[in-house]
Amino acid sequence: MSHAPVLLAEAMDSLALRDGGVFVDATFGGGGYSREMLARADCRVIAFDRDPDAIARGAELTQSAKGKFTLHQGRFGDLSLDEPVDGVVFDLGVSSFQLDEAERGFSFQADADLDMRMEKEGPSAADAVNGLSEVALADLIYRYGEDDESRRIARAIVQARAAAPITRTLAFAKLVEDSVGGRRGARTHPATKTFQALRLLVNDELGELARGLSAAERALKPGGRLVVVSFHSLEDRMVKLFLTARADAQGRGSRYAPDLPPERAPSFALERKRATAPSDEETARNPRARSASLRWAVRTEAPAWDELEPPSLAPKAEAEWAKLS
Ligand SMILES: C[S@@+](CC[C@H](N)C(=O)[O-])C[C@H]1O[C@@H](n2cnc3c(N)ncnc32)[C@H](O)[C@@H]1O
């Protein structure tokens, strides 16, 4: 089992690695990015992952990198560093390790408990499926899964769980498939979006991203690079809005709007406005890269802005989930 890092060369180029620099890998996963950072420059890497299994996998690199590499278990939303850094990279979502280990319950390729907890703690996807109201489930699947069939799926879930709790990945995927009338020739499984919605909720992935982007903004030195690889439109949209808002005020600080408070001076410079997508060759080699999108920006000297508010996309589901958590 392994994880093929996505957009690896592009992420490394965007980080502008340099000898003597200090860089953060906010999502260690299988360590593909961290290893490449250490191979490309005589730098130090501080890495994080919230998944205890990823931390265990990193022990060997901690040893072999001889003081150049440290790995911490924790959420990047809580990122707080003792020193300003030259770059922070996020490679969002789940690793192939998490997807391929059936018992983690992220995938419907194999039968397992409906789990999906990156930290292996707290309420699971099964708790959401069995505990949220029909209206909250529909809200969740529509907003986080961007699935137009959300109401039908939510109704089917509520009917099925009245007979017995829903606990297994395959049975749940089949329930979703049947609720929308089967595959109907679709390229992706009809449960894909529902699984995505549950994963985002269970791990508060959008809240984490909002807090993580702001934490990186505070941690970066002037001239430091923020690099984010995202895998679906909700994430990419948040990164794009975060960077364009913080770069857009460019020049306004003095000439155009002298009254603008200093904390609103642009905290990032966006040298490339468009996202970078993987090459055809990479998507052919690694289907997981298909939806990837990379954005990067350079930190300016201006103070960090107020922390980004996590979007409340599915308020009913979020409120009910908070009570279950
Ligand atoms: C796509 S993988 C990273 C793969 C890595 N770049 C590599 O090359 O092996 C994403 C990793 O981020 C971790 N992760 C997701 N959200 C996180 C968060 N809020 N804080 C810390 N780690 C997180 C996951 O547990 C997973 O291991």
mmCIF file of C-alpha atoms in Angstrom, residues 68-285:
data_model
loop_
_atom_site.group_PDB
_atom_site.id
_atom_site.type_symbol
_atom_site.label_atom_id
_atom_site.label_comp_id
_atom_site.label_asym_id
_atom_site.label_seq_id
_atom_site.Cartn_x
_atom_site.Cartn_y
_atom_site.Cartn_z
ATOM 1 C CA LYS A 68 15.868 18.236 9.917
ATOM 2 C CA PHE A 69 12.365 16.823 10.288
ATOM 3 C CA THR A 70 9.780 16.852 13.069
ATOM 4 C CA LEU A 71 6.276 15.381 12.921
ATOM 5 C CA HIS A 72 3.412 16.328 15.248
ATOM 6 C CA GLN A 73 -0.010 14.801 15.670
ATOM 7 C CA GLY A 74 -2.606 17.532 15.514
ATOM 8 C CA ARG A 75 -4.999 19.507 13.359
ATOM 9 C CA PHE A 76 -3.634 22.160 11.065
ATOM 10 C CA GLY A 77 -6.492 24.402 12.212
ATOM 11 C CA ASP A 78 -4.645 24.634 15.542
ATOM 12 C CA LEU A 79 -1.273 25.298 13.896
ATOM 13 C CA SER A 80 0.860 27.518 16.083
ATOM 14 C CA LEU A 81 4.616 27.721 15.644
ATOM 15 C CA ASP A 82 7.489 29.102 17.695
ATOM 16 C CA GLU A 83 9.186 30.598 14.632
ATOM 17 C CA PRO A 84 8.133 32.322 11.418
ATOM 18 C CA VAL A 85 8.421 29.997 8.419
ATOM 19 C CA ASP A 86 9.326 30.239 4.721
ATOM 20 C CA GLY A 87 6.509 28.115 3.384
ATOM 21 C CA VAL A 88 3.387 26.170 4.326
ATOM 22 C CA VAL A 89 1.880 23.496 2.105
ATOM 23 C CA PHE A 90 -1.535 21.829 2.474
ATOM 24 C CA ASP A 91 -2.411 18.724 0.468
ATOM 25 C CA LEU A 92 -6.027 18.377 1.533
ATOM 26 C CA GLY A 93 -8.403 15.466 1.910
ATOM 27 C CA VAL A 94 -7.615 11.841 2.566
ATOM 28 C CA SER A 95 -4.564 9.770 1.710
ATOM 29 C CA SER A 96 -4.607 6.501 -0.223
ATOM 30 C CA PHE A 97 -3.690 4.805 3.050
ATOM 31 C CA GLN A 98 -6.924 6.043 4.596
ATOM 32 C CA LEU A 99 -8.966 5.117 1.522
ATOM 33 C CA ASP A 100 -7.410 1.702 1.023
ATOM 34 C CA GLU A 101 -7.598 0.529 4.631
ATOM 35 C CA ALA A 102 -11.149 -0.790 4.558
ATOM 36 C CA GLU A 103 -11.655 -0.584 8.315
ATOM 37 C CA ARG A 104 -11.267 3.217 8.246
ATOM 38 C CA GLY A 105 -14.680 3.290 6.561
ATOM 39 C CA PHE A 106 -13.895 6.078 4.050
ATOM 40 C CA SER A 107 -14.609 4.015 0.962
ATOM 41 C CA PHE A 108 -17.376 1.824 -0.406
ATOM 42 C CA GLN A 109 -14.926 -0.401 -2.281
ATOM 43 C CA ALA A 110 -14.902 -2.791 0.686
ATOM 44 C CA ASP A 111 -17.209 -3.602 3.565
ATOM 45 C CA ALA A 112 -16.425 -1.999 6.913
ATOM 46 C CA ASP A 113 -17.958 0.053 9.702
ATOM 47 C CA LEU A 114 -19.160 3.433 8.448
ATOM 48 C CA ASP A 115 -16.441 5.316 10.328
ATOM 49 C CA MET A 116 -14.509 8.072 8.415
ATOM 50 C CA ARG A 117 -12.880 9.634 11.496
ATOM 51 C CA MET A 118 -9.381 10.830 10.601
ATOM 52 C CA GLU A 119 -8.442 11.000 14.278
ATOM 53 C CA LYS A 120 -10.146 7.697 15.172
ATOM 54 C CA GLU A 121 -11.984 9.606 17.903
ATOM 55 C CA GLY A 122 -15.357 11.235 18.397
ATOM 56 C CA PRO A 123 -18.631 10.518 16.607
ATOM 57 C CA SER A 124 -18.459 8.608 13.332
ATOM 58 C CA ALA A 125 -20.230 8.729 9.981
ATOM 59 C CA ALA A 126 -22.633 6.055 11.281
ATOM 60 C CA ASP A 127 -23.573 8.409 14.133
ATOM 61 C CA ALA A 128 -24.400 11.104 11.574
ATOM 62 C CA VAL A 129 -26.410 8.769 9.351
ATOM 63 C CA ASN A 130 -28.404 7.382 12.283
ATOM 64 C CA GLY A 131 -28.642 10.577 14.341
ATOM 65 C CA LEU A 132 -29.368 13.514 12.010
ATOM 66 C CA SER A 133 -32.935 14.407 11.084
ATOM 67 C CA GLU A 134 -34.153 13.895 7.522
ATOM 68 C CA VAL A 135 -34.047 17.614 6.859
ATOM 69 C CA ALA A 136 -30.474 17.907 8.164
ATOM 70 C CA LEU A 137 -29.333 14.913 6.090
ATOM 71 C CA ALA A 138 -30.863 16.424 2.957
ATOM 72 C CA ASP A 139 -29.200 19.771 3.757
ATOM 73 C CA LEU A 140 -25.853 18.050 4.276
ATOM 74 C CA ILE A 141 -25.949 15.936 1.116
ATOM 75 C CA TYR A 142 -27.099 18.887 -0.975
ATOM 76 C CA ARG A 143 -24.617 21.463 0.334
ATOM 77 C CA TYR A 144 -21.531 19.403 1.225
ATOM 78 C CA GLY A 145 -22.114 16.704 -1.408
ATOM 79 C CA GLU A 146 -23.538 19.045 -4.067
ATOM 80 C CA ASP A 147 -25.963 16.215 -4.898
ATOM 81 C CA ASP A 148 -29.323 17.159 -6.415
ATOM 82 C CA GLU A 149 -30.798 13.849 -5.270
ATOM 83 C CA SER A 150 -30.277 14.818 -1.621
ATOM 84 C CA ARG A 151 -33.933 14.690 -0.579
ATOM 85 C CA ARG A 152 -34.521 11.249 -2.038
ATOM 86 C CA ILE A 153 -31.370 9.937 -0.404
ATOM 87 C CA ALA A 154 -32.244 11.462 2.989
ATOM 88 C CA ARG A 155 -35.732 9.953 2.852
ATOM 89 C CA ALA A 156 -34.338 6.505 2.042
ATOM 90 C CA ILE A 157 -31.861 6.747 4.928
ATOM 91 C CA VAL A 158 -34.584 7.616 7.421
ATOM 92 C CA GLN A 159 -36.823 4.789 6.176
ATOM 93 C CA ALA A 160 -34.015 2.228 6.317
ATOM 94 C CA ARG A 161 -32.788 3.162 9.780
ATOM 95 C CA ALA A 162 -36.322 2.870 11.203
ATOM 96 C CA ALA A 163 -35.923 -0.892 10.674
ATOM 97 C CA ALA A 164 -32.287 -1.186 11.865
ATOM 98 C CA PRO A 165 -29.327 1.167 12.375
ATOM 99 C CA ILE A 166 -27.130 1.711 9.309
ATOM 100 C CA THR A 167 -23.612 0.655 10.225
ATOM 101 C CA ARG A 168 -21.718 -0.719 7.188
ATOM 102 C CA THR A 169 -20.198 0.998 4.158
ATOM 103 C CA LEU A 170 -21.442 -1.408 1.475
ATOM 104 C CA ALA A 171 -25.007 -1.575 2.758
ATOM 105 C CA PHE A 172 -25.081 2.205 2.969
ATOM 106 C CA ALA A 173 -23.704 2.666 -0.564
ATOM 107 C CA LYS A 174 -26.317 0.218 -1.875
ATOM 108 C CA LEU A 175 -29.080 2.074 -0.031
ATOM 109 C CA VAL A 176 -28.013 5.356 -1.666
ATOM 110 C CA GLU A 177 -27.708 3.705 -5.072
ATOM 111 C CA ASP A 178 -31.194 2.170 -4.818
ATOM 112 C CA SER A 179 -32.710 5.436 -3.582
ATOM 113 C CA VAL A 180 -31.735 7.225 -6.813
ATOM 114 C CA GLY A 181 -32.816 4.376 -9.071
ATOM 115 C CA GLY A 182 -29.463 2.639 -9.605
ATOM 116 C CA ARG A 183 -26.369 3.713 -11.503
ATOM 117 C CA ARG A 184 -28.130 4.833 -14.679
ATOM 118 C CA GLY A 185 -24.857 4.706 -16.630
ATOM 119 C CA ALA A 186 -23.100 7.254 -14.402
ATOM 120 C CA ARG A 187 -19.306 7.206 -14.434
ATOM 121 C CA THR A 188 -19.066 7.568 -10.666
ATOM 122 C CA HIS A 189 -20.953 5.554 -8.063
ATOM 123 C CA PRO A 190 -24.180 7.303 -6.956
ATOM 124 C CA ALA A 191 -22.992 7.218 -3.310
ATOM 125 C CA THR A 192 -19.759 9.154 -4.020
ATOM 126 C CA LYS A 193 -21.168 12.573 -3.149
ATOM 127 C CA THR A 194 -22.984 11.347 -0.042
ATOM 128 C CA PHE A 195 -19.747 9.762 1.206
ATOM 129 C CA GLN A 196 -17.920 13.052 0.544
ATOM 130 C CA ALA A 197 -20.563 15.024 2.454
ATOM 131 C CA LEU A 198 -20.319 12.743 5.480
ATOM 132 C CA ARG A 199 -16.511 12.826 5.495
ATOM 133 C CA LEU A 200 -16.473 16.627 5.401
ATOM 134 C CA LEU A 201 -18.936 16.819 8.284
ATOM 135 C CA VAL A 202 -17.370 14.149 10.485
ATOM 136 C CA ASN A 203 -13.920 15.764 10.202
ATOM 137 C CA ASP A 204 -15.095 19.396 10.041
ATOM 138 C CA GLU A 205 -12.898 19.712 6.963
ATOM 139 C CA LEU A 206 -14.180 23.115 5.860
ATOM 140 C CA GLY A 207 -13.839 24.594 9.356
ATOM 141 C CA GLU A 208 -10.321 23.158 9.544
ATOM 142 C CA LEU A 209 -9.418 24.681 6.183
ATOM 143 C CA ALA A 210 -10.648 28.148 7.218
ATOM 144 C CA ARG A 211 -8.668 28.022 10.466
ATOM 145 C CA GLY A 212 -5.636 26.436 8.760
ATOM 146 C CA LEU A 213 -5.393 29.143 6.089
ATOM 147 C CA SER A 214 -5.490 31.857 8.751
ATOM 148 C CA ALA A 215 -2.936 30.001 10.883
ATOM 149 C CA ALA A 216 -0.606 29.785 7.868
ATOM 150 C CA GLU A 217 -1.079 33.492 7.204
ATOM 151 C CA ARG A 218 0.078 34.203 10.775
ATOM 152 C CA ALA A 219 3.012 31.772 10.577
ATOM 153 C CA LEU A 220 4.552 32.896 7.280
ATOM 154 C CA LYS A 221 7.471 35.317 7.000
ATOM 155 C CA PRO A 222 7.223 38.154 4.469
ATOM 156 C CA GLY A 223 8.137 36.516 1.156
ATOM 157 C CA GLY A 224 7.015 33.089 2.448
ATOM 158 C CA ARG A 225 4.826 30.903 0.269
ATOM 159 C CA LEU A 226 1.389 29.445 0.929
ATOM 160 C CA VAL A 227 0.597 26.455 -1.307
ATOM 161 C CA VAL A 228 -2.713 24.592 -1.243
ATOM 162 C CA VAL A 229 -3.721 21.498 -3.197
ATOM 163 C CA SER A 230 -7.464 20.865 -2.961
ATOM 164 C CA PHE A 231 -9.694 18.125 -4.310
ATOM 165 C CA HIS A 232 -13.174 19.494 -4.606
ATOM 166 C CA SER A 233 -14.888 22.707 -5.518
ATOM 167 C CA LEU A 234 -15.924 23.668 -1.965
ATOM 168 C CA GLU A 235 -12.301 23.632 -0.821
ATOM 169 C CA ASP A 236 -10.932 25.282 -3.928
ATOM 170 C CA ARG A 237 -13.538 28.036 -3.723
ATOM 171 C CA MET A 238 -12.590 28.791 -0.116
ATOM 172 C CA VAL A 239 -8.881 28.972 -0.961
ATOM 173 C CA LYS A 240 -9.556 31.178 -3.971
ATOM 174 C CA LEU A 241 -11.748 33.589 -1.990
ATOM 175 C CA PHE A 242 -9.262 33.700 0.896
ATOM 176 C CA LEU A 243 -6.365 34.572 -1.400
ATOM 177 C CA THR A 244 -8.149 36.961 -3.700
ATOM 178 C CA ALA A 245 -9.638 38.915 -0.766
ATOM 179 C CA ARG A 246 -6.251 39.206 0.911
ATOM 180 C CA ALA A 247 -4.427 40.090 -2.293
ATOM 181 C CA ASP A 248 -7.136 42.227 -3.818
ATOM 182 C CA ALA A 249 -6.643 45.195 -1.505
ATOM 183 C CA GLN A 250 -3.299 45.647 -3.264
ATOM 184 C CA GLY A 251 -2.289 49.298 -3.440
ATOM 185 C CA ARG A 252 -5.423 50.460 -1.660
ATOM 186 C CA GLY A 253 -3.536 50.848 1.639
ATOM 187 C CA SER A 254 -2.283 54.298 0.702
ATOM 188 C CA ARG A 255 -3.135 55.651 -2.730
ATOM 189 C CA TYR A 256 -6.725 54.582 -3.401
ATOM 190 C CA ALA A 257 -8.162 54.339 0.079
ATOM 191 C CA PRO A 258 -6.012 56.142 2.594
ATOM 192 C CA ASP A 259 -8.626 55.509 5.292
ATOM 193 C CA LEU A 260 -8.350 51.743 5.029
ATOM 194 C CA PRO A 261 -7.228 50.387 8.413
ATOM 195 C CA PRO A 262 -3.674 49.001 8.251
ATOM 196 C CA GLU A 263 -4.800 45.449 9.060
ATOM 197 C CA ARG A 264 -6.628 45.480 5.723
ATOM 198 C CA ALA A 265 -3.450 46.002 3.734
ATOM 199 C CA PRO A 266 -2.912 43.019 1.410
ATOM 200 C CA SER A 267 -1.345 40.145 3.312
ATOM 201 C CA PHE A 268 -0.689 38.081 0.180
ATOM 202 C CA ALA A 269 0.477 38.778 -3.354
ATOM 203 C CA LEU A 270 -1.138 36.550 -5.938
ATOM 204 C CA GLU A 271 1.372 36.172 -8.734
ATOM 205 C CA ARG A 272 -0.700 33.581 -10.530
ATOM 206 C CA LYS A 273 -4.469 34.020 -10.319
ATOM 207 C CA ARG A 274 -5.445 30.753 -11.994
ATOM 208 C CA ALA A 275 -5.287 27.374 -10.325
ATOM 209 C CA THR A 276 -2.851 24.769 -11.634
ATOM 210 C CA ALA A 277 -4.377 21.437 -12.685
ATOM 211 C CA PRO A 278 -2.533 18.125 -13.033
ATOM 212 C CA SER A 279 -1.230 17.142 -16.458
ATOM 213 C CA ASP A 280 -3.068 14.542 -18.555
ATOM 214 C CA GLU A 281 -0.139 12.261 -17.942
ATOM 215 C CA GLU A 282 -0.557 12.551 -14.156
ATOM 216 C CA THR A 283 -4.317 11.926 -14.211
ATOM 217 C CA ALA A 284 -3.803 8.890 -16.461
ATOM 218 C CA ARG A 285 -1.213 7.541 -14.022
#
